[in-house]
JSON list of C-alpha atoms in Angstrom, two decimals:
[
{"chain": "A", "resi": 19, "resn": "UNK", "atom": "CA", "xyz": [0.00, 0.00, 0.00]},
{"chain": "A", "resi": 20, "resn": "UNK", "atom": "CA", "xyz": [1.43, 3.36, -1.00]},
{"chain": "A", "resi": 21, "resn": "UNK", "atom": "CA", "xyz": [1.69, 6.29, 1.41]},
{"chain": "A", "resi": 22, "resn": "UNK", "atom": "CA", "xyz": [-1.05, 8.09, -0.53]},
{"chain": "A", "resi": 23, "resn": "UNK", "atom": "CA", "xyz": [-3.40, 5.09, -0.33]},
{"chain": "A", "resi": 24, "resn": "UNK", "atom": "CA", "xyz": [-2.66, 4.74, 3.38]},
{"chain": "A", "resi": 25, "resn": "UNK", "atom": "CA", "xyz": [-3.34, 8.45, 3.98]},
{"chain": "A", "resi": 26, "resn": "UNK", "atom": "CA", "xyz": [-6.60, 8.26, 2.00]},
{"chain": "A", "resi": 27, "resn": "UNK", "atom": "CA", "xyz": [-7.64, 5.22, 4.05]},
{"chain": "A", "resi": 28, "resn": "UNK", "atom": "CA", "xyz": [-6.94, 7.11, 7.29]},
{"chain": "A", "resi": 29, "resn": "UNK", "atom": "CA", "xyz": [-8.97, 10.10, 6.15]},
{"chain": "A", "resi": 30, "resn": "UNK", "atom": "CA", "xyz": [-11.88, 7.88, 5.10]},
{"chain": "A", "resi": 31, "resn": "UNK", "atom": "CA", "xyz": [-12.06, 6.32, 8.58]},
{"chain": "A", "resi": 32, "resn": "UNK", "atom": "CA", "xyz": [-12.05, 9.58, 10.58]},
{"chain": "A", "resi": 33, "resn": "UNK", "atom": "CA", "xyz": [-15.87, 9.79, 10.95]},
{"chain": "A", "resi": 34, "resn": "UNK", "atom": "CA", "xyz": [-16.06, 6.18, 12.18]},
{"chain": "A", "resi": 35, "resn": "UNK", "atom": "CA", "xyz": [-13.13, 6.75, 14.54]},
{"chain": "A", "resi": 36, "resn": "UNK", "atom": "CA", "xyz": [-14.75, 9.91, 15.94]},
{"chain": "A", "resi": 37, "resn": "UNK", "atom": "CA", "xyz": [-18.04, 8.11, 16.55]},
{"chain": "A", "resi": 38, "resn": "UNK", "atom": "CA", "xyz": [-16.35, 5.19, 18.27]},
{"chain": "A", "resi": 39, "resn": "UNK", "atom": "CA", "xyz": [-14.09, 7.47, 20.34]},
{"chain": "A", "resi": 40, "resn": "UNK", "atom": "CA", "xyz": [-17.07, 9.55, 21.45]},
{"chain": "A", "resi": 41, "resn": "UNK", "atom": "CA", "xyz": [-18.96, 6.43, 22.45]},
{"chain": "A", "resi": 42, "resn": "UNK", "atom": "CA", "xyz": [-16.03, 5.35, 24.58]},
{"chain": "A", "resi": 43, "resn": "UNK", "atom": "CA", "xyz": [-15.13, 8.69, 26.11]},
{"chain": "A", "resi": 44, "resn": "UNK", "atom": "CA", "xyz": [-18.44, 10.54, 26.42]},
{"chain": "A", "resi": 45, "resn": "UNK", "atom": "CA", "xyz": [-16.87, 13.76, 25.20]},
{"chain": "A", "resi": 46, "resn": "UNK", "atom": "CA", "xyz": [-16.38, 15.06, 21.68]},
{"chain": "A", "resi": 47, "resn": "UNK", "atom": "CA", "xyz": [-13.31, 16.99, 22.82]},
{"chain": "A", "resi": 48, "resn": "UNK", "atom": "CA", "xyz": [-11.71, 13.86, 24.25]},
{"chain": "A", "resi": 49, "resn": "UNK", "atom": "CA", "xyz": [-12.90, 11.89, 21.22]},
{"chain": "A", "resi": 50, "resn": "UNK", "atom": "CA", "xyz": [-11.12, 14.27, 18.88]},
{"chain": "A", "resi": 51, "resn": "UNK", "atom": "CA", "xyz": [-7.95, 13.98, 20.98]},
{"chain": "A", "resi": 52, "resn": "UNK", "atom": "CA", "xyz": [-8.20, 10.18, 20.85]},
{"chain": "A", "resi": 53, "resn": "UNK", "atom": "CA", "xyz": [-8.69, 10.22, 17.08]},
{"chain": "A", "resi": 54, "resn": "UNK", "atom": "CA", "xyz": [-5.72, 12.54, 16.66]},
{"chain": "A", "resi": 55, "resn": "UNK", "atom": "CA", "xyz": [-3.53, 10.28, 18.82]},
{"chain": "A", "resi": 56, "resn": "UNK", "atom": "CA", "xyz": [-4.77, 7.25, 16.88]},
{"chain": "A", "resi": 57, "resn": "UNK", "atom": "CA", "xyz": [-3.98, 8.81, 13.52]},
{"chain": "A", "resi": 58, "resn": "UNK", "atom": "CA", "xyz": [-0.52, 9.89, 14.69]},
{"chain": "A", "resi": 59, "resn": "UNK", "atom": "CA", "xyz": [0.23, 6.40, 16.00]},
{"chain": "A", "resi": 60, "resn": "UNK", "atom": "CA", "xyz": [-1.08, 4.79, 12.82]},
{"chain": "A", "resi": 61, "resn": "UNK", "atom": "CA", "xyz": [0.94, 7.11, 10.59]},
{"chain": "A", "resi": 62, "resn": "UNK", "atom": "CA", "xyz": [4.07, 6.53, 12.66]},
{"chain": "A", "resi": 63, "resn": "UNK", "atom": "CA", "xyz": [3.59, 2.77, 12.50]},
{"chain": "A", "resi": 64, "resn": "UNK", "atom": "CA", "xyz": [2.28, 2.49, 8.95]},
{"chain": "A", "resi": 65, "resn": "UNK", "atom": "CA", "xyz": [4.93, -0.10, 8.14]},
{"chain": "A", "resi": 66, "resn": "UNK", "atom": "CA", "xyz": [3.30, -2.41, 10.72]},
{"chain": "A", "resi": 67, "resn": "UNK", "atom": "CA", "xyz": [-0.03, -2.38, 8.89]},
{"chain": "A", "resi": 68, "resn": "UNK", "atom": "CA", "xyz": [-0.45, -5.55, 6.85]},
{"chain": "A", "resi": 69, "resn": "UNK", "atom": "CA", "xyz": [-1.95, -4.78, 3.43]},
{"chain": "A", "resi": 70, "resn": "UNK", "atom": "CA", "xyz": [-4.94, -6.97, 2.69]},
{"chain": "A", "resi": 71, "resn": "UNK", "atom": "CA", "xyz": [-6.21, -6.74, 6.27]},
{"chain": "A", "resi": 72, "resn": "UNK", "atom": "CA", "xyz": [-8.85, -4.35, 7.57]},
{"chain": "A", "resi": 73, "resn": "UNK", "atom": "CA", "xyz": [-7.49, -0.85, 8.08]},
{"chain": "A", "resi": 74, "resn": "UNK", "atom": "CA", "xyz": [-10.63, 0.02, 10.07]},
{"chain": "A", "resi": 75, "resn": "UNK", "atom": "CA", "xyz": [-10.09, -2.88, 12.48]},
{"chain": "A", "resi": 76, "resn": "UNK", "atom": "CA", "xyz": [-6.42, -1.94, 12.87]},
{"chain": "A", "resi": 77, "resn": "UNK", "atom": "CA", "xyz": [-7.32, 1.71, 13.60]},
{"chain": "A", "resi": 78, "resn": "UNK", "atom": "CA", "xyz": [-10.09, 0.74, 16.02]},
{"chain": "A", "resi": 79, "resn": "UNK", "atom": "CA", "xyz": [-7.61, -1.45, 17.89]},
{"chain": "A", "resi": 80, "resn": "UNK", "atom": "CA", "xyz": [-5.18, 1.46, 18.18]},
{"chain": "A", "resi": 81, "resn": "UNK", "atom": "CA", "xyz": [-7.97, 3.81, 19.30]},
{"chain": "A", "resi": 82, "resn": "UNK", "atom": "CA", "xyz": [-9.34, 1.35, 21.84]},
{"chain": "A", "resi": 83, "resn": "UNK", "atom": "CA", "xyz": [-5.88, 0.68, 23.29]},
{"chain": "A", "resi": 84, "resn": "UNK", "atom": "CA", "xyz": [-5.18, 4.42, 23.43]},
{"chain": "A", "resi": 85, "resn": "UNK", "atom": "CA", "xyz": [-8.45, 5.03, 25.26]},
{"chain": "A", "resi": 86, "resn": "UNK", "atom": "CA", "xyz": [-7.88, 2.27, 27.82]},
{"chain": "A", "resi": 87, "resn": "UNK", "atom": "CA", "xyz": [-4.31, 3.44, 28.42]},
{"chain": "A", "resi": 88, "resn": "UNK", "atom": "CA", "xyz": [-5.65, 6.93, 29.12]},
{"chain": "A", "resi": 89, "resn": "UNK", "atom": "CA", "xyz": [-8.45, 5.46, 31.24]},
{"chain": "A", "resi": 90, "resn": "UNK", "atom": "CA", "xyz": [-5.93, 3.53, 33.38]},
{"chain": "A", "resi": 91, "resn": "UNK", "atom": "CA", "xyz": [-3.71, 6.60, 33.74]},
{"chain": "A", "resi": 92, "resn": "UNK", "atom": "CA", "xyz": [-6.60, 8.67, 34.99]},
{"chain": "A", "resi": 93, "resn": "UNK", "atom": "CA", "xyz": [-7.65, 5.97, 37.43]},
{"chain": "A", "resi": 94, "resn": "UNK", "atom": "CA", "xyz": [-11.32, 6.78, 37.15]},
{"chain": "A", "resi": 95, "resn": "UNK", "atom": "CA", "xyz": [-14.23, 5.71, 35.02]},
{"chain": "A", "resi": 96, "resn": "UNK", "atom": "CA", "xyz": [-15.12, 8.00, 32.17]},
{"chain": "A", "resi": 97, "resn": "UNK", "atom": "CA", "xyz": [-18.81, 8.49, 31.47]},
{"chain": "A", "resi": 98, "resn": "UNK", "atom": "CA", "xyz": [-19.94, 7.03, 28.18]},
{"chain": "A", "resi": 99, "resn": "UNK", "atom": "CA", "xyz": [-21.42, 9.24, 25.52]},
{"chain": "A", "resi": 100, "resn": "UNK", "atom": "CA", "xyz": [-25.04, 9.79, 24.81]},
{"chain": "A", "resi": 101, "resn": "UNK", "atom": "CA", "xyz": [-24.62, 7.99, 21.49]},
{"chain": "A", "resi": 102, "resn": "UNK", "atom": "CA", "xyz": [-22.66, 10.02, 19.01]},
{"chain": "A", "resi": 103, "resn": "UNK", "atom": "CA", "xyz": [-23.69, 7.71, 16.23]},
{"chain": "A", "resi": 104, "resn": "UNK", "atom": "CA", "xyz": [-27.30, 8.32, 17.19]},
{"chain": "A", "resi": 105, "resn": "UNK", "atom": "CA", "xyz": [-26.70, 12.04, 16.58]},
{"chain": "A", "resi": 106, "resn": "UNK", "atom": "CA", "xyz": [-25.84, 11.20, 12.99]},
{"chain": "A", "resi": 107, "resn": "UNK", "atom": "CA", "xyz": [-29.12, 9.35, 12.44]},
{"chain": "A", "resi": 108, "resn": "UNK", "atom": "CA", "xyz": [-31.74, 11.20, 10.51]},
{"chain": "A", "resi": 109, "resn": "UNK", "atom": "CA", "xyz": [-34.44, 12.59, 12.73]},
{"chain": "A", "resi": 110, "resn": "UNK", "atom": "CA", "xyz": [-37.59, 14.46, 11.99]},
{"chain": "A", "resi": 111, "resn": "UNK", "atom": "CA", "xyz": [-37.99, 18.01, 13.19]},
{"chain": "A", "resi": 112, "resn": "UNK", "atom": "CA", "xyz": [-40.67, 17.32, 15.74]},
{"chain": "A", "resi": 113, "resn": "UNK", "atom": "CA", "xyz": [-40.46, 17.01, 19.47]},
{"chain": "A", "resi": 114, "resn": "UNK", "atom": "CA", "xyz": [-41.46, 13.34, 19.56]},
{"chain": "A", "resi": 115, "resn": "UNK", "atom": "CA", "xyz": [-38.45, 12.26, 17.50]},
{"chain": "A", "resi": 116, "resn": "UNK", "atom": "CA", "xyz": [-36.16, 14.25, 19.78]},
{"chain": "A", "resi": 117, "resn": "UNK", "atom": "CA", "xyz": [-37.64, 12.44, 22.75]},
{"chain": "A", "resi": 118, "resn": "UNK", "atom": "CA", "xyz": [-37.10, 9.11, 21.01]},
{"chain": "A", "resi": 119, "resn": "UNK", "atom": "CA", "xyz": [-33.46, 9.98, 20.34]},
{"chain": "A", "resi": 120, "resn": "UNK", "atom": "CA", "xyz": [-32.98, 11.18, 23.92]},
{"chain": "A", "resi": 121, "resn": "UNK", "atom": "CA", "xyz": [-34.50, 7.93, 25.19]},
{"chain": "A", "resi": 122, "resn": "UNK", "atom": "CA", "xyz": [-32.16, 5.94, 22.96]},
{"chain": "A", "resi": 123, "resn": "UNK", "atom": "CA", "xyz": [-29.13, 7.88, 24.23]},
{"chain": "A", "resi": 124, "resn": "UNK", "atom": "CA", "xyz": [-30.11, 7.29, 27.85]},
{"chain": "A", "resi": 125, "resn": "UNK", "atom": "CA", "xyz": [-30.72, 3.60, 27.25]},
{"chain": "A", "resi": 126, "resn": "UNK", "atom": "CA", "xyz": [-27.41, 3.21, 25.41]},
{"chain": "A", "resi": 127, "resn": "UNK", "atom": "CA", "xyz": [-25.59, 4.90, 28.30]},
{"chain": "A", "resi": 128, "resn": "UNK", "atom": "CA", "xyz": [-27.13, 2.38, 30.74]},
{"chain": "A", "resi": 129, "resn": "UNK", "atom": "CA", "xyz": [-25.60, -0.61, 28.96]},
{"chain": "A", "resi": 130, "resn": "UNK", "atom": "CA", "xyz": [-22.47, -2.14, 30.48]},
{"chain": "A", "resi": 131, "resn": "UNK", "atom": "CA", "xyz": [-19.41, -0.71, 28.73]},
{"chain": "A", "resi": 132, "resn": "UNK", "atom": "CA", "xyz": [-18.38, -4.00, 27.11]},
{"chain": "A", "resi": 133, "resn": "UNK", "atom": "CA", "xyz": [-21.87, -4.41, 25.59]},
{"chain": "A", "resi": 134, "resn": "UNK", "atom": "CA", "xyz": [-22.13, -0.78, 24.48]},
{"chain": "A", "resi": 135, "resn": "UNK", "atom": "CA", "xyz": [-18.69, -0.94, 22.88]},
{"chain": "A", "resi": 136, "resn": "UNK", "atom": "CA", "xyz": [-19.39, -4.03, 20.76]},
{"chain": "A", "resi": 137, "resn": "UNK", "atom": "CA", "xyz": [-22.89, -2.88, 19.84]},
{"chain": "A", "resi": 138, "resn": "UNK", "atom": "CA", "xyz": [-21.44, 0.34, 18.45]},
{"chain": "A", "resi": 139, "resn": "UNK", "atom": "CA", "xyz": [-18.67, -1.50, 16.63]},
{"chain": "A", "resi": 140, "resn": "UNK", "atom": "CA", "xyz": [-20.99, -4.04, 15.02]},
{"chain": "A", "resi": 141, "resn": "UNK", "atom": "CA", "xyz": [-24.25, -2.13, 14.79]},
{"chain": "A", "resi": 142, "resn": "UNK", "atom": "CA", "xyz": [-23.14, 1.43, 14.11]},
{"chain": "A", "resi": 143, "resn": "UNK", "atom": "CA", "xyz": [-19.77, 1.26, 12.39]},
{"chain": "A", "resi": 144, "resn": "UNK", "atom": "CA", "xyz": [-20.41, -1.92, 10.44]},
{"chain": "A", "resi": 145, "resn": "UNK", "atom": "CA", "xyz": [-17.45, -3.93, 11.67]},
{"chain": "A", "resi": 146, "resn": "UNK", "atom": "CA", "xyz": [-17.85, -7.68, 11.35]},
{"chain": "A", "resi": 147, "resn": "UNK", "atom": "CA", "xyz": [-18.03, -9.92, 14.40]},
{"chain": "A", "resi": 148, "resn": "UNK", "atom": "CA", "xyz": [-14.58, -11.23, 13.47]},
{"chain": "A", "resi": 149, "resn": "UNK", "atom": "CA", "xyz": [-13.06, -7.73, 13.27]},
{"chain": "A", "resi": 150, "resn": "UNK", "atom": "CA", "xyz": [-14.70, -6.73, 16.54]},
{"chain": "A", "resi": 151, "resn": "UNK", "atom": "CA", "xyz": [-13.42, -9.89, 18.24]},
{"chain": "A", "resi": 152, "resn": "UNK", "atom": "CA", "xyz": [-9.92, -9.12, 16.99]},
{"chain": "A", "resi": 153, "resn": "UNK", "atom": "CA", "xyz": [-10.10, -5.53, 18.26]},
{"chain": "A", "resi": 154, "resn": "UNK", "atom": "CA", "xyz": [-11.43, -6.56, 21.68]},
{"chain": "A", "resi": 155, "resn": "UNK", "atom": "CA", "xyz": [-9.16, -9.58, 21.98]},
{"chain": "A", "resi": 156, "resn": "UNK", "atom": "CA", "xyz": [-11.97, -12.02, 22.70]},
{"chain": "A", "resi": 157, "resn": "UNK", "atom": "CA", "xyz": [-13.65, -14.93, 20.91]},
{"chain": "A", "resi": 158, "resn": "UNK", "atom": "CA", "xyz": [-16.25, -14.32, 18.21]},
{"chain": "A", "resi": 159, "resn": "UNK", "atom": "CA", "xyz": [-18.84, -16.12, 20.34]},
{"chain": "A", "resi": 160, "resn": "UNK", "atom": "CA", "xyz": [-18.22, -13.63, 23.14]},
{"chain": "A", "resi": 161, "resn": "UNK", "atom": "CA", "xyz": [-18.85, -10.74, 20.74]},
{"chain": "A", "resi": 162, "resn": "UNK", "atom": "CA", "xyz": [-22.07, -12.32, 19.45]},
{"chain": "A", "resi": 163, "resn": "UNK", "atom": "CA", "xyz": [-23.23, -12.88, 23.02]},
{"chain": "A", "resi": 164, "resn": "UNK", "atom": "CA", "xyz": [-22.44, -9.29, 24.05]},
{"chain": "A", "resi": 165, "resn": "UNK", "atom": "CA", "xyz": [-24.22, -7.86, 21.00]},
{"chain": "A", "resi": 166, "resn": "UNK", "atom": "CA", "xyz": [-27.27, -10.03, 21.65]},
{"chain": "A", "resi": 167, "resn": "UNK", "atom": "CA", "xyz": [-27.38, -9.06, 25.33]},
{"chain": "A", "resi": 168, "resn": "UNK", "atom": "CA", "xyz": [-26.96, -5.38, 24.41]},
{"chain": "A", "resi": 169, "resn": "UNK", "atom": "CA", "xyz": [-29.79, -5.51, 21.87]},
{"chain": "A", "resi": 170, "resn": "UNK", "atom": "CA", "xyz": [-32.04, -7.36, 24.32]},
{"chain": "A", "resi": 171, "resn": "UNK", "atom": "CA", "xyz": [-31.29, -4.88, 27.11]},
{"chain": "A", "resi": 172, "resn": "UNK", "atom": "CA", "xyz": [-31.84, -1.89, 24.79]},
{"chain": "A", "resi": 173, "resn": "UNK", "atom": "CA", "xyz": [-35.20, -3.30, 23.71]},
{"chain": "A", "resi": 174, "resn": "UNK", "atom": "CA", "xyz": [-36.11, -3.79, 27.37]},
{"chain": "A", "resi": 175, "resn": "UNK", "atom": "CA", "xyz": [-34.99, -0.27, 28.36]},
{"chain": "A", "resi": 176, "resn": "UNK", "atom": "CA", "xyz": [-36.87, 1.27, 25.45]},
{"chain": "A", "resi": 177, "resn": "UNK", "atom": "CA", "xyz": [-39.96, -0.89, 26.09]},
{"chain": "A", "resi": 178, "resn": "UNK", "atom": "CA", "xyz": [-39.91, -2.30, 22.57]},
{"chain": "A", "resi": 179, "resn": "UNK", "atom": "CA", "xyz": [-42.34, -5.16, 22.61]},
{"chain": "A", "resi": 180, "resn": "UNK", "atom": "CA", "xyz": [-42.77, -5.69, 18.89]},
{"chain": "A", "resi": 181, "resn": "UNK", "atom": "CA", "xyz": [-41.41, -4.62, 15.54]},
{"chain": "A", "resi": 182, "resn": "UNK", "atom": "CA", "xyz": [-44.29, -2.12, 15.36]},
{"chain": "A", "resi": 183, "resn": "UNK", "atom": "CA", "xyz": [-42.67, -0.15, 18.18]},
{"chain": "A", "resi": 184, "resn": "UNK", "atom": "CA", "xyz": [-39.54, 0.50, 16.13]},
{"chain": "A", "resi": 185, "resn": "UNK", "atom": "CA", "xyz": [-39.06, 3.61, 14.02]},
{"chain": "A", "resi": 186, "resn": "UNK", "atom": "CA", "xyz": [-38.20, 7.26, 14.38]},
{"chain": "A", "resi": 187, "resn": "UNK", "atom": "CA", "xyz": [-41.49, 8.17, 16.03]},
{"chain": "A", "resi": 188, "resn": "UNK", "atom": "CA", "xyz": [-45.12, 7.10, 16.19]},
{"chain": "A", "resi": 189, "resn": "UNK", "atom": "CA", "xyz": [-46.37, 9.93, 13.93]},
{"chain": "A", "resi": 190, "resn": "UNK", "atom": "CA", "xyz": [-44.01, 8.86, 11.16]},
{"chain": "A", "resi": 191, "resn": "UNK", "atom": "CA", "xyz": [-45.03, 5.24, 11.58]},
{"chain": "A", "resi": 192, "resn": "UNK", "atom": "CA", "xyz": [-48.71, 6.21, 11.35]},
{"chain": "A", "resi": 193, "resn": "UNK", "atom": "CA", "xyz": [-48.03, 8.32, 8.27]},
{"chain": "A", "resi": 194, "resn": "UNK", "atom": "CA", "xyz": [-46.16, 5.45, 6.63]},
{"chain": "A", "resi": 195, "resn": "UNK", "atom": "CA", "xyz": [-49.05, 3.10, 7.37]},
{"chain": "A", "resi": 196, "resn": "UNK", "atom": "CA", "xyz": [-51.51, 5.61, 5.80]},
{"chain": "A", "resi": 197, "resn": "UNK", "atom": "CA", "xyz": [-49.34, 6.01, 2.72]},
{"chain": "A", "resi": 198, "resn": "UNK", "atom": "CA", "xyz": [-48.95, 2.25, 2.46]},
{"chain": "A", "resi": 199, "resn": "UNK", "atom": "CA", "xyz": [-52.69, 1.64, 2.70]},
{"chain": "A", "resi": 200, "resn": "UNK", "atom": "CA", "xyz": [-53.38, 4.37, 0.11]},
{"chain": "A", "resi": 201, "resn": "UNK", "atom": "CA", "xyz": [-50.91, 2.79, -2.31]},
{"chain": "A", "resi": 202, "resn": "UNK", "atom": "CA", "xyz": [-52.42, -0.66, -1.79]},
{"chain": "A", "resi": 203, "resn": "UNK", "atom": "CA", "xyz": [-55.92, 0.80, -2.29]},
{"chain": "A", "resi": 204, "resn": "UNK", "atom": "CA", "xyz": [-55.05, 2.30, -5.70]}
]
């Protein structure tokens, strides 16, 4: 991989790195610092990257290790974010959707850190179970279990009893049902 290709790969991953860093740290300022440290470490160790492997997984590993090193140095638990990736989701401009997003953020923050971390890696950034297992240094089965527990707990916290409860808000769901029935009735 050429230096230009490596640089382009780093730049492409910045949004995913920022989202993951914010989910770990709970602060966009700290997230940006973590991403900067990660990019500097990656650039300085570019010869250690093995072409043909996942650059994203390699960068996430660096970011995660950087975060936990900082976490250990500080000797205190850092609050998790309110779901930076959730901020990037499309929402409708009404109060109900803002409440839904706020509820999601609160529920995500209540998950145990190991569950929240893997849910964000797999569910929000699109990493595979294998890549996530490699980053976290655990078995694939452990990742699948953590993701399943996280999803189950989120559904419980958000009182999602059926697929009908999912969606940006109830008004949008009702509108979609009306539109659907009108189309079918044509």
